[in-house]
Short mmCIF file of C-alpha atoms (C1' of nucleotides) in Angstrom, two decimals:
data_model
loop_
_atom_site.label_atom_id
_atom_site.label_comp_id
_atom_site.label_asym_id
_atom_site.label_seq_id
_atom_site.Cartn_x
_atom_site.Cartn_y
_atom_site.Cartn_z
CA MET A 20 115.48 117.19 112.38
CA PRO A 21 116.51 119.77 115.12
CA GLU A 22 117.34 118.31 118.59
CA PRO A 23 115.25 119.18 121.23
CA ALA A 24 116.41 121.76 124.31
CA ALA A 25 118.20 118.97 126.44
CA PRO A 26 120.87 116.95 124.95
CA PRO A 27 121.04 112.83 126.39
CA ARG A 28 123.35 113.27 130.16
CA THR A 29 123.50 110.22 132.00
CA ALA A 30 124.50 107.03 130.33
CA ARG A 31 121.36 105.60 130.21
CA ASP A 32 120.26 107.88 128.12
CA ARG A 33 123.37 107.88 125.53
CA ALA A 34 122.74 104.11 125.50
CA ARG A 35 119.42 104.82 125.05
CA ALA A 36 120.45 107.22 122.03
CA GLU A 37 122.34 104.96 120.25
CA ILE A 38 120.33 101.53 120.23
CA THR A 39 116.76 103.93 118.95
CA ARG A 40 119.06 104.54 116.46
CA GLU A 41 121.27 101.21 115.76
CA ILE A 42 117.56 99.44 115.30
CA VAL A 43 115.95 102.35 112.96
CA ASN A 44 118.76 101.90 110.67
CA THR A 45 118.79 98.10 110.87
CA ALA A 46 115.03 98.42 109.89
CA ARG A 47 115.95 100.91 107.36
CA ALA A 48 118.49 97.96 105.97
CA HIS A 49 115.68 95.64 106.27
CA LEU A 50 113.29 97.44 104.75
CA ALA A 51 115.81 98.56 101.81
CA ALA A 52 116.38 94.68 101.44
CA HIS A 53 112.79 92.85 101.59
CA GLY A 54 110.84 95.51 101.14
CA ALA A 55 107.71 97.48 104.32
CA ALA A 56 105.97 94.49 103.92
CA GLY A 57 108.87 91.70 105.10
CA LEU A 58 110.16 94.15 107.99
CA SER A 59 110.38 92.18 110.76
CA LEU A 60 110.51 93.36 114.23
CA ARG A 61 112.31 89.90 115.19
CA ALA A 62 114.36 89.93 111.97
CA VAL A 63 115.71 93.39 113.00
CA ALA A 64 115.99 92.31 117.07
CA ARG A 65 118.01 88.99 115.81
CA ASP A 66 120.43 91.39 113.38
CA VAL A 67 120.77 93.72 116.42
CA GLY A 68 121.82 91.33 118.66
CA MET A 69 118.75 91.29 120.72
CA VAL A 70 115.89 88.91 122.32
CA SER A 71 112.74 90.66 119.90
CA SER A 72 110.72 91.33 122.76
CA ALA A 73 113.34 94.39 123.58
CA VAL A 74 112.32 96.12 120.94
CA TYR A 75 109.41 96.95 122.17
CA ARG A 76 111.38 99.03 125.44
CA TYR A 77 112.27 101.23 122.62
CA PHE A 78 109.13 100.98 119.98
CA PRO A 79 105.58 100.02 121.42
CA SER A 80 104.65 98.37 118.46
CA ARG A 81 106.36 97.74 114.80
CA ASP A 82 103.70 100.04 113.29
CA ASP A 83 105.36 102.79 115.42
CA LEU A 84 109.30 101.33 113.38
CA LEU A 85 107.13 102.00 110.17
CA THR A 86 106.20 105.14 111.31
CA ARG A 87 109.62 106.52 111.97
CA LEU A 88 111.04 105.52 108.85
CA ILE A 89 108.45 107.00 107.07
CA ILE A 90 109.29 110.11 108.50
CA ASP A 91 113.11 109.53 108.09
CA ALA A 92 112.80 109.08 104.44
CA TYR A 93 110.42 112.01 103.69
CA ASN A 94 113.26 114.19 105.55
CA SER A 95 116.37 112.31 103.78
CA LEU A 96 114.63 112.96 100.82
CA GLY A 97 112.81 116.64 101.69
CA ALA A 98 116.50 117.41 102.87
CA ALA A 99 118.32 115.95 99.36
CA ALA A 100 115.97 117.96 97.44
CA GLU A 101 116.46 121.15 99.57
CA ALA A 102 120.16 121.20 99.40
CA ALA A 103 120.18 120.60 95.63
CA GLU A 104 118.01 123.41 94.81
CA SER A 105 119.41 125.43 96.92
CA ALA A 106 122.92 126.04 95.34
CA ILE A 107 120.61 127.37 92.22
CA ARG A 108 120.97 130.43 91.06
CA ARG A 109 117.10 131.91 92.54
CA THR A 110 116.97 133.84 89.08
CA ASP A 111 116.62 130.44 87.71
CA LEU A 112 113.75 129.08 87.15
CA PRO A 113 114.06 125.61 85.24
CA GLY A 114 117.55 125.50 87.25
CA ARG A 115 115.49 125.33 90.09
CA TRP A 116 113.13 123.10 89.22
CA SER A 117 115.68 120.69 86.97
CA ALA A 118 117.72 120.41 90.10
CA ILE A 119 114.83 119.42 91.73
CA ALA A 120 113.55 116.60 89.30
CA HIS A 121 117.07 114.62 88.99
CA CYS A 122 117.15 114.74 92.79
CA VAL A 123 114.55 113.19 93.59
CA ARG A 124 114.81 110.40 91.17
CA ASP A 125 118.42 109.75 92.09
CA TRP A 126 117.37 109.56 95.37
CA ALA A 127 114.74 106.84 94.38
CA LEU A 128 116.65 104.85 92.31
CA SER A 129 119.43 104.75 95.26
CA HIS A 130 116.42 104.45 97.96
CA PRO A 131 113.43 101.96 95.63
CA GLN A 132 112.02 100.75 98.89
CA GLU A 133 112.17 104.24 100.67
CA TRP A 134 110.49 105.84 97.55
CA ALA A 135 108.00 102.95 97.33
CA LEU A 136 106.97 103.06 101.04
CA ILE A 137 106.26 107.08 100.88
CA TYR A 138 105.04 107.11 97.44
CA GLY A 139 104.07 103.45 96.29
CA SER A 140 100.57 101.60 97.37
CA PRO A 141 100.56 101.87 101.19
CA VAL A 142 101.39 99.30 103.31
CA PRO A 143 97.29 97.11 104.29
CA GLY A 144 96.63 97.60 107.62
CA TYR A 145 98.92 100.50 108.25
CA VAL A 146 97.91 104.14 108.63
CA ALA A 147 99.59 107.35 108.67
CA PRO A 148 99.51 108.93 111.93
CA ILE A 149 99.41 113.03 111.58
CA ASP A 150 103.15 113.62 112.46
CA THR A 151 104.36 112.07 108.79
CA ILE A 152 102.30 115.37 106.90
CA GLY A 153 104.94 118.26 107.36
CA PRO A 154 107.96 116.03 106.22
CA ALA A 155 105.93 114.54 103.73
CA SER A 156 105.55 118.41 102.48
CA ARG A 157 109.06 119.28 102.52
CA THR A 158 109.89 119.20 99.01
CA THR A 159 106.47 119.57 97.49
CA THR A 160 106.92 123.33 99.20
CA LEU A 161 110.53 123.54 97.22
CA LEU A 162 107.94 123.78 94.11
CA ILE A 163 105.83 125.94 95.63
CA GLY A 164 108.11 128.30 95.74
CA ILE A 165 109.38 128.76 92.39
CA LEU A 166 105.76 128.79 91.68
CA ALA A 167 105.76 132.02 93.52
CA ASP A 168 108.63 133.45 92.13
CA LEU A 169 106.79 133.04 89.14
CA ALA A 170 104.05 134.78 89.57
CA SER A 171 105.82 138.19 91.54
CA THR A 172 108.30 138.06 88.75
CA GLY A 173 104.75 138.13 85.92
CA GLY A 174 103.57 134.81 86.05
CA VAL A 175 102.74 133.34 82.82
CA ALA A 176 102.78 134.47 79.35
CA ARG A 177 100.29 132.14 77.98
CA PRO A 178 97.19 131.02 80.23
CA ILE A 179 94.88 128.85 80.70
CA PRO A 180 91.67 129.44 81.83
CA VAL A 181 90.95 127.69 84.64
CA ASN A 182 86.85 127.30 85.29
CA ARG A 183 85.15 127.55 88.35
CA ARG A 184 84.19 124.24 89.39
CA THR A 185 87.99 123.79 88.98
CA ARG A 186 88.91 126.13 91.42
CA ALA A 187 86.85 125.39 93.83
CA ALA A 188 88.44 121.92 93.73
CA VAL A 189 92.12 123.07 94.28
CA ALA A 190 90.78 125.32 97.37
CA PRO A 191 92.27 123.13 100.04
CA ILE A 192 96.21 124.24 98.39
CA ARG A 193 95.19 128.03 98.55
CA GLY A 194 96.32 128.19 101.90
CA SER A 195 99.68 126.85 101.63
CA ILE A 196 100.66 129.38 98.50
CA SER A 197 101.24 133.05 98.28
CA THR A 198 97.86 134.33 97.22
CA LYS A 199 100.02 135.70 93.74
CA VAL A 200 100.12 132.03 92.63
CA SER A 201 97.25 131.80 89.86
CA ASP A 202 95.20 128.73 90.41
CA ASP A 203 96.01 127.88 86.52
CA LEU A 204 99.43 127.84 87.84
CA ILE A 205 98.94 125.70 90.56
CA VAL A 206 97.43 123.42 88.00
CA ARG A 207 100.68 123.45 85.98
CA GLY A 208 102.51 122.42 89.39
CA LEU A 209 99.99 119.55 90.50
CA MET A 210 100.95 118.39 86.87
CA ALA A 211 104.16 118.75 87.00
CA TRP A 212 105.03 117.13 90.35
CA THR A 213 102.34 114.30 88.67
CA ASN A 214 104.50 113.60 86.42
CA LEU A 215 107.49 113.62 88.05
CA VAL A 216 106.07 111.36 90.63
CA GLY A 217 104.30 109.34 88.41
CA THR A 218 107.85 108.76 85.43
CA ILE A 219 109.55 107.95 88.62
CA SER A 220 106.96 105.23 89.73
CA LEU A 221 106.58 103.87 86.22
CA GLU A 222 110.80 103.90 85.51
CA ILE A 223 111.42 101.78 89.37
CA ASN A 224 108.21 99.61 88.51
CA GLY A 225 110.08 97.96 85.31
CA GLN A 226 107.07 99.59 83.21
CA PHE A 227 109.55 101.27 80.71
CA HIS A 228 110.84 98.03 79.89
CA ASN A 229 111.32 97.31 76.51
CA VAL A 230 109.72 101.00 75.70
CA ILE A 231 112.64 103.10 76.82
CA ALA A 232 116.36 102.38 76.07
CA ASP A 233 117.48 105.45 78.45
CA MET A 234 115.88 106.66 81.06
CA ASP A 235 118.48 108.88 81.95
CA ILE A 236 117.98 110.95 78.93
CA TYR A 237 114.22 110.33 79.01
CA PHE A 238 113.87 111.77 81.69
CA ALA A 239 116.35 115.14 81.37
CA HIS A 240 114.36 115.30 78.30
CA SER A 241 110.39 115.01 79.45
CA MET A 242 111.58 117.21 82.89
CA GLN A 243 112.97 119.74 80.41
CA ARG A 244 109.65 119.58 78.23
CA ILE A 245 107.45 119.89 81.83
CA ALA A 246 109.82 122.90 82.60
CA ALA A 247 108.68 124.78 78.84
CA ILE A 248 104.68 123.60 79.45
CA ILE A 249 104.98 125.16 83.43
CA GLU A 250 106.20 128.45 81.09
CA LEU A 251 109.39 128.53 83.35
CA SER A 252 111.48 128.21 80.26
CA MET B 73 90.24 86.02 75.91
CA PRO B 74 89.26 83.45 72.39
CA GLU B 75 88.68 80.25 73.73
CA PRO B 76 91.24 77.27 72.56
CA ALA B 77 89.27 74.92 69.55
CA ALA B 78 87.70 72.58 71.45
CA PRO B 79 85.41 73.35 74.71
CA PRO B 80 85.54 70.99 77.80
CA ARG B 81 83.53 68.07 77.33
CA THR B 82 83.29 65.19 79.91
CA ALA B 83 82.20 66.19 82.88
CA ARG B 84 85.81 66.35 84.63
CA ASP B 85 86.07 69.06 82.38
CA ARG B 86 83.57 70.91 82.27
CA ALA B 87 83.88 70.57 86.53
CA ARG B 88 87.06 71.43 86.61
CA ALA B 89 86.73 75.28 84.15
CA GLU B 90 83.93 75.78 86.54
CA ILE B 91 85.97 74.77 90.29
CA THR B 92 89.05 76.86 88.37
CA ARG B 93 86.96 79.66 87.91
CA GLU B 94 85.85 79.50 91.36
CA ILE B 95 89.50 79.33 92.75
CA VAL B 96 90.22 83.03 90.55
CA ASN B 97 87.29 84.54 91.93
CA THR B 98 87.40 84.44 95.82
CA ALA B 99 91.40 84.46 95.41
CA ARG B 100 90.19 87.90 92.93
CA ALA B 101 87.81 88.65 96.26
CA HIS B 102 90.71 87.93 98.46
CA LEU B 103 92.78 90.42 97.04
CA ALA B 104 90.25 93.56 96.98
CA ALA B 105 90.17 92.65 100.08
CA HIS B 106 93.82 92.17 101.96
CA GLY B 107 95.94 93.50 98.89
CA ALA B 108 98.47 91.06 96.81
CA ALA B 109 100.51 90.93 100.08
CA GLY B 110 97.97 89.14 101.86
CA LEU B 111 96.74 86.67 99.18
CA SER B 112 96.55 83.61 100.61
CA LEU B 113 96.43 79.66 98.83
CA ARG B 114 94.79 78.59 101.93
CA ALA B 115 92.49 81.17 102.86
CA VAL B 116 91.49 80.89 99.46
CA ALA B 117 90.82 77.49 99.54
CA ARG B 118 89.04 77.40 103.09
CA ASP B 119 86.46 79.70 101.01
CA VAL B 120 86.60 77.90 98.24
CA GLY B 121 85.44 74.84 100.59
CA MET B 122 88.35 72.53 99.64
CA VAL B 123 91.07 71.58 101.83
CA SER B 124 94.37 73.78 101.27
CA SER B 125 96.34 71.08 99.14
CA ALA B 126 93.66 70.34 97.23
CA VAL B 127 94.26 73.88 95.37
CA TYR B 128 97.70 72.05 94.01
CA ARG B 129 95.61 70.45 91.33
CA TYR B 130 94.87 73.95 90.00
CA PHE B 131 97.43 76.34 90.07
CA PRO B 132 101.08 75.25 90.88
CA SER B 133 102.41 77.77 93.17
CA ARG B 134 100.47 80.97 94.89
CA ASP B 135 102.90 82.86 92.00
CA ASP B 136 100.97 80.44 89.30
CA LEU B 137 97.22 81.98 91.09
CA LEU B 138 98.92 85.87 91.56
CA THR B 139 99.87 85.80 87.30
CA ARG B 140 96.76 84.77 86.77
CA LEU B 141 95.34 87.26 89.02
CA ILE B 142 97.62 89.73 87.20
CA ILE B 143 96.29 89.00 83.24
CA ASP B 144 93.04 89.15 84.05
CA ALA B 145 93.29 92.56 85.64
CA TYR B 146 95.76 93.50 82.55
CA ASN B 147 92.97 92.37 80.38
CA SER B 148 89.82 93.41 82.10
CA LEU B 149 91.46 97.11 82.42
CA GLY B 150 91.83 96.45 78.15
CA ALA B 151 88.29 95.28 77.55
CA ALA B 152 87.31 97.89 79.54
CA ALA B 153 89.13 100.26 77.62
CA GLU B 154 88.73 99.15 74.22
CA ALA B 155 85.08 99.28 74.78
CA ALA B 156 84.92 103.49 76.30
CA GLU B 157 87.38 104.04 73.48
CA SER B 158 85.37 102.19 70.52
CA ALA B 159 82.15 103.94 71.34
CA ILE B 160 83.79 107.34 69.89
CA ARG B 161 83.76 108.57 66.82
CA ARG B 162 87.02 107.03 65.23
CA THR B 163 87.86 111.62 64.24
CA ASP B 164 86.92 112.51 67.58
CA LEU B 165 90.40 112.45 68.73
CA PRO B 166 90.24 114.33 71.80
CA GLY B 167 87.25 112.49 72.58
CA ARG B 168 89.38 109.20 72.09
CA TRP B 169 91.44 110.46 74.67
CA SER B 170 89.13 111.28 77.19
CA ALA B 171 87.03 107.82 76.93
CA ILE B 172 90.01 106.39 77.84
CA ALA B 173 91.00 108.32 79.96
CA HIS B 174 88.19 108.64 81.86
CA CYS B 175 87.71 104.61 81.65
CA VAL B 176 90.73 103.72 82.95
CA ARG B 177 90.65 105.64 86.30
CA ASP B 178 87.05 104.35 87.06
CA TRP B 179 88.10 101.37 86.50
CA ALA B 180 91.30 101.94 89.11
CA LEU B 181 88.54 103.20 91.55
CA SER B 182 86.55 100.19 91.77
CA HIS B 183 89.67 98.26 91.46
CA PRO B 184 91.89 99.66 94.18
CA GLN B 185 94.43 96.13 94.71
CA GLU B 186 94.46 94.97 91.33
CA TRP B 187 95.26 98.24 89.94
CA ALA B 188 98.03 98.24 92.65
CA LEU B 189 98.83 95.00 91.31
CA ILE B 190 99.36 95.76 87.61
CA TYR B 191 100.53 99.23 88.26
CA GLY B 192 101.68 99.60 91.31
CA SER B 193 105.09 98.45 93.62
CA PRO B 194 105.91 95.13 92.08
CA VAL B 195 104.55 91.93 95.17
CA PRO B 196 108.14 91.01 96.78
CA GLY B 197 109.90 88.24 95.58
CA TYR B 198 107.37 87.59 92.30
CA VAL B 199 107.98 87.78 89.05
CA ALA B 200 105.94 88.67 85.83
CA PRO B 201 106.53 85.72 83.10
CA ILE B 202 106.49 86.86 79.56
CA ASP B 203 102.79 85.88 79.90
CA THR B 204 101.58 88.36 81.22
CA ILE B 205 103.48 91.54 78.41
CA GLY B 206 100.96 90.87 75.91
CA PRO B 207 97.19 91.34 78.19
CA ALA B 208 99.71 94.45 79.75
CA SER B 209 99.98 96.11 76.69
CA ARG B 210 96.01 96.52 75.18
CA THR B 211 95.25 99.56 76.97
CA THR B 212 98.81 101.48 75.52
CA THR B 213 97.47 100.25 72.17
CA LEU B 214 94.21 102.57 72.26
CA LEU B 215 96.30 105.54 72.73
CA ILE B 216 99.18 103.63 70.18
CA GLY B 217 96.01 104.39 68.30
CA ILE B 218 94.92 107.61 68.22
CA LEU B 219 98.63 109.32 68.02
CA ALA B 220 99.11 106.73 64.60
CA ASP B 221 95.40 108.30 63.80
CA LEU B 222 97.62 111.63 64.94
CA ALA B 223 99.98 111.81 62.97
CA SER B 224 98.09 111.01 59.77
CA THR B 225 96.07 113.10 59.11
CA GLY B 226 99.03 115.67 59.79
CA GLY B 227 100.79 115.89 62.68
CA VAL B 228 100.99 118.34 65.28
CA ALA B 229 101.24 122.28 64.44
CA ARG B 230 103.83 123.16 66.77
CA PRO B 231 106.61 120.39 66.94
CA ILE B 232 108.81 120.10 69.91
CA PRO B 233 111.84 119.18 68.42
CA VAL B 234 114.14 116.02 70.01
CA ASN B 235 117.52 115.55 69.84
CA ARG B 236 119.27 112.65 68.86
CA ARG B 237 119.94 111.02 72.06
CA THR B 238 116.31 110.97 72.84
CA ARG B 239 115.59 110.14 69.65
CA ALA B 240 117.77 105.86 70.80
CA ALA B 241 116.34 106.28 74.02
CA VAL B 242 112.44 106.21 73.05
CA ALA B 243 113.69 103.57 70.10
CA PRO B 244 112.83 100.45 71.65
CA ILE B 245 108.37 101.86 70.98
CA ARG B 246 109.06 102.35 67.68
CA GLY B 247 108.61 98.26 66.87
CA SER B 248 104.79 98.65 67.95
CA ILE B 249 104.09 102.05 66.58
CA SER B 250 103.69 102.68 62.68
CA THR B 251 106.48 105.24 60.96
CA LYS B 252 104.24 108.10 60.68
CA VAL B 253 104.87 109.16 64.62
CA SER B 254 107.95 111.49 64.83
CA ASP B 255 109.67 111.02 67.88
CA ASP B 256 108.21 114.49 69.22
CA LEU B 257 104.85 112.85 69.23
CA ILE B 258 106.25 109.48 70.91
CA VAL B 259 107.07 111.53 73.54
CA ARG B 260 104.59 113.40 73.99
CA GLY B 261 102.41 109.90 74.45
CA LEU B 262 104.68 108.94 76.95
CA MET B 263 104.32 111.98 78.93
CA ALA B 264 100.77 111.37 78.40
CA TRP B 265 100.00 107.77 79.73
CA THR B 266 103.01 108.89 82.70
CA ASN B 267 100.72 111.42 83.99
CA LEU B 268 97.33 109.82 83.60
CA VAL B 269 99.12 106.40 85.45
CA GLY B 270 100.31 109.18 87.81
CA THR B 271 97.46 110.95 88.91
CA ILE B 272 95.30 108.48 89.61
CA SER B 273 98.29 106.43 91.42
CA LEU B 274 98.32 108.94 93.56
CA GLU B 275 94.96 110.02 93.90
CA ILE B 276 94.14 105.88 95.46
CA ASN B 277 97.70 106.81 97.95
CA GLY B 278 95.45 109.19 98.85
CA GLN B 279 98.15 111.63 98.21
CA PHE B 280 96.31 114.32 97.13
CA HIS B 281 95.03 114.40 100.43
CA ASN B 282 94.34 117.82 102.06
CA VAL B 283 95.77 119.05 98.39
CA ILE B 284 92.30 118.33 95.91
CA ALA B 285 88.93 118.35 97.38
CA ASP B 286 87.12 117.07 94.45
CA MET B 287 88.92 114.90 92.43
CA ASP B 288 86.85 113.62 89.36
CA ILE B 289 86.49 118.07 88.19
CA TYR B 290 90.16 118.74 88.61
CA PHE B 291 91.05 114.58 86.85
CA ALA B 292 88.80 116.11 84.25
CA HIS B 293 90.30 119.25 83.65
CA SER B 294 93.81 117.84 83.76
CA MET B 295 93.05 115.58 80.93
CA GLN B 296 91.25 117.76 78.89
CA ARG B 297 94.23 119.49 79.23
CA ILE B 298 96.94 116.75 78.44
CA ALA B 299 94.37 116.35 75.46
CA ALA B 300 95.76 119.78 74.63
CA ILE B 301 99.40 119.11 74.83
CA ILE B 302 99.35 116.49 72.94
CA GLU B 303 97.89 118.90 70.11
CA LEU B 304 94.38 116.61 70.17
CA SER B 305 92.04 119.53 70.52
"C1'" DT C 140 77.95 46.70 76.27
"C1'" DG C 141 80.83 44.68 79.72
"C1'" DT C 142 85.39 44.71 82.46
"C1'" DA C 143 90.04 46.01 83.65
"C1'" DC C 144 93.22 49.33 83.63
"C1'" DA C 145 93.97 54.17 84.34
"C1'" DT C 146 93.70 59.13 85.37
"C1'" DC C 147 92.40 62.24 88.55
"C1'" DA C 148 90.28 65.54 92.62
"C1'" DG C 149 90.19 65.65 96.53
"C1'" DT C 150 91.45 64.69 101.52
"C1'" DG C 151 93.94 64.90 106.14
"C1'" DA C 152 97.90 65.04 108.11
"C1'" DA C 153 102.63 66.74 108.63
"C1'" DC C 154 106.69 69.50 107.95
"C1'" DG C 155 108.88 73.62 109.03
"C1'" DC C 156 108.88 77.80 109.00
"C1'" DG C 157 107.81 82.97 110.74
"C1'" DC C 158 105.30 85.98 112.94
"C1'" DG C 159 103.34 90.33 116.72
"C1'" DT C 160 103.34 90.58 121.29
"C1'" DT C 161 102.94 89.73 126.49
"C1'" DC C 162 104.50 88.94 131.10
"C1'" DA C 163 107.21 87.43 135.42
"C1'" DC C 164 111.78 88.55 136.21
"C1'" DT C 165 117.08 89.47 136.94
"C1'" DG C 166 120.24 92.93 137.41
"C1'" DA C 167 122.31 97.45 136.00
"C1'" DT C 168 122.07 102.34 136.11
"C1'" DG C 169 119.76 106.74 138.44
"C1'" DT C 170 117.61 109.64 141.93
"C1'" DA C 171 116.62 111.16 146.92
"C1'" DC C 172 118.06 111.74 151.18
"C1'" DT D 21 129.29 110.96 150.73
"C1'" DG D 22 126.35 106.64 151.76
"C1'" DT D 23 122.22 104.35 151.29
"C1'" DA D 24 117.45 102.69 150.39
"C1'" DC D 25 114.53 103.21 147.41
"C1'" DA D 26 112.63 103.52 141.58
"C1'" DT D 27 113.94 102.71 137.39
"C1'" DC D 28 114.70 101.00 133.13
"C1'" DA D 29 117.12 97.18 129.72
"C1'" DG D 30 116.93 93.05 128.83
"C1'" DT D 31 116.13 88.16 128.96
"C1'" DG D 32 113.76 83.72 127.94
"C1'" DA D 33 109.04 81.45 127.53
"C1'" DA D 34 105.06 81.36 125.71
"C1'" DC D 35 100.24 82.28 123.54
"C1'" DG D 36 97.81 81.75 119.50
"C1'" DC D 37 98.68 82.69 114.45
"C1'" DG D 38 99.22 81.60 109.89
"C1'" DC D 39 101.42 80.29 105.94
"C1'" DG D 40 103.44 77.36 101.40
"C1'" DT D 41 104.31 73.05 100.09
"C1'" DT D 42 104.49 67.16 99.85
"C1'" DC D 43 102.69 63.13 100.38
"C1'" DA D 44 100.16 58.59 100.76
"C1'" DC D 45 95.55 57.47 100.60
"C1'" DT D 46 91.10 56.89 98.56
"C1'" DG D 47 87.48 56.77 95.91
"C1'" DA D 48 85.34 58.42 91.85
"C1'" DT D 49 85.02 59.15 86.79
"C1'" DG D 50 87.22 58.27 81.83
"C1'" DT D 51 88.90 55.09 78.07
"C1'" DA D 52 90.02 51.36 75.86
"C1'" DC D 53 89.51 46.29 74.45
#
DNA sequence: TGTACATCAGTGAACGCGCGTTCACTGATGTAC
DNA sequence: TGTACATCAGTGAACGCGCGTTCACTGATGTAC
């Protein structure tokens, strides 16, 4: 989140920035408490201590406030994942994968409503603008980095053939991945990511109740298996 | 959904059954159109052609109507999966897995809101009663059947060790699975199910936009890989 | 079989609530000369 | 530096909407004798 060139100067600008921050923080608290569907401009205004119409000086509509929360959530998760991953030795590929996986889960468990906002069922009637796609890809970019490093240090020992049609199906990602990464490896990466997001969402949605007793243990174990499947370890 | 002993006799009973059906069907249509959060008793009543308070003769509250929709959704998916799976030769384990996987995806794509209702983020403020857990397990029971058949015909060739703590973590499922199924196989099954649900949810939530061009192809390919990972094929 | 009573479905009004958004207005802050 | 004007934040009332649930009531259907 780099600052734009000119820092806020006048008292008005400073106040505006501060109140915007206050609105967003209050909205985030409301989101955490009542979910995206229950996010109400009026309630946020009440909590901030202003009249509901005043919020329109800062956000043109409820959807714009939601968009801001979505972007913030992607950035919060992305920054956490980047920090966790960068602390691992570059050559330790399974370590980097594990750091990301555990960080994403920890973030999701401590921000369940924000997780639902970005990886759950879309808010009905809301359409995400393009501004969200940049922040959205921060976390997956880290995974792609691991795949690229794996590819440039020899790649997978027991590759699985990818037929022509599947190669075409995953063509769109080719644009954002080093050409060294094989189609096989792309599929492995997609499946690893799917498994990560799926495991976390099923956990948060309570689907593992009466199925798995200790999710910490199960998660660590299954992510280790994923690392082996991608042949990081 | 077996009928209770006595079939409806009086005109009143018959009318009651029919109107209940009509309310549920209308509610399901509203769910499909506006999502669970947008499901309104008043709107349903309007569509059925009765005054909103009349619905209370059939369902004591909005949540009870939601519960009914959830149970119906689980049963609808479960019945479809059972039909698809039962059409496959018993010894064809990868075929059975594939039939279930494709059936679940097809059902989800044609009932996206119902899918969100049962496998998406929980409806805020709603707590599912115990009546839902029976129908909820119909589909997973089929998968467990495959694992049991695999176990009784020799099991996995290259088993992955499961440590003591992970064995304890997955202990709760032991109650509903043949003792022949190893811990390793249980974990493989859990991960396969997670991948199936995760792939479908990511697809429905639009997370594969600009990533995968042809989801039909990708889905088929990845489910084949899953079958290989479980060592069904 | 006929009648008296009980059960039940559906009505219509009401309660109390919350929402997003618009608009004319006031008063404070910033800017240009 | 001082003044006139422009910009902007915040107010308060209003519009128009929808919701879940309760309640006293009417009239039709079912049941017991």
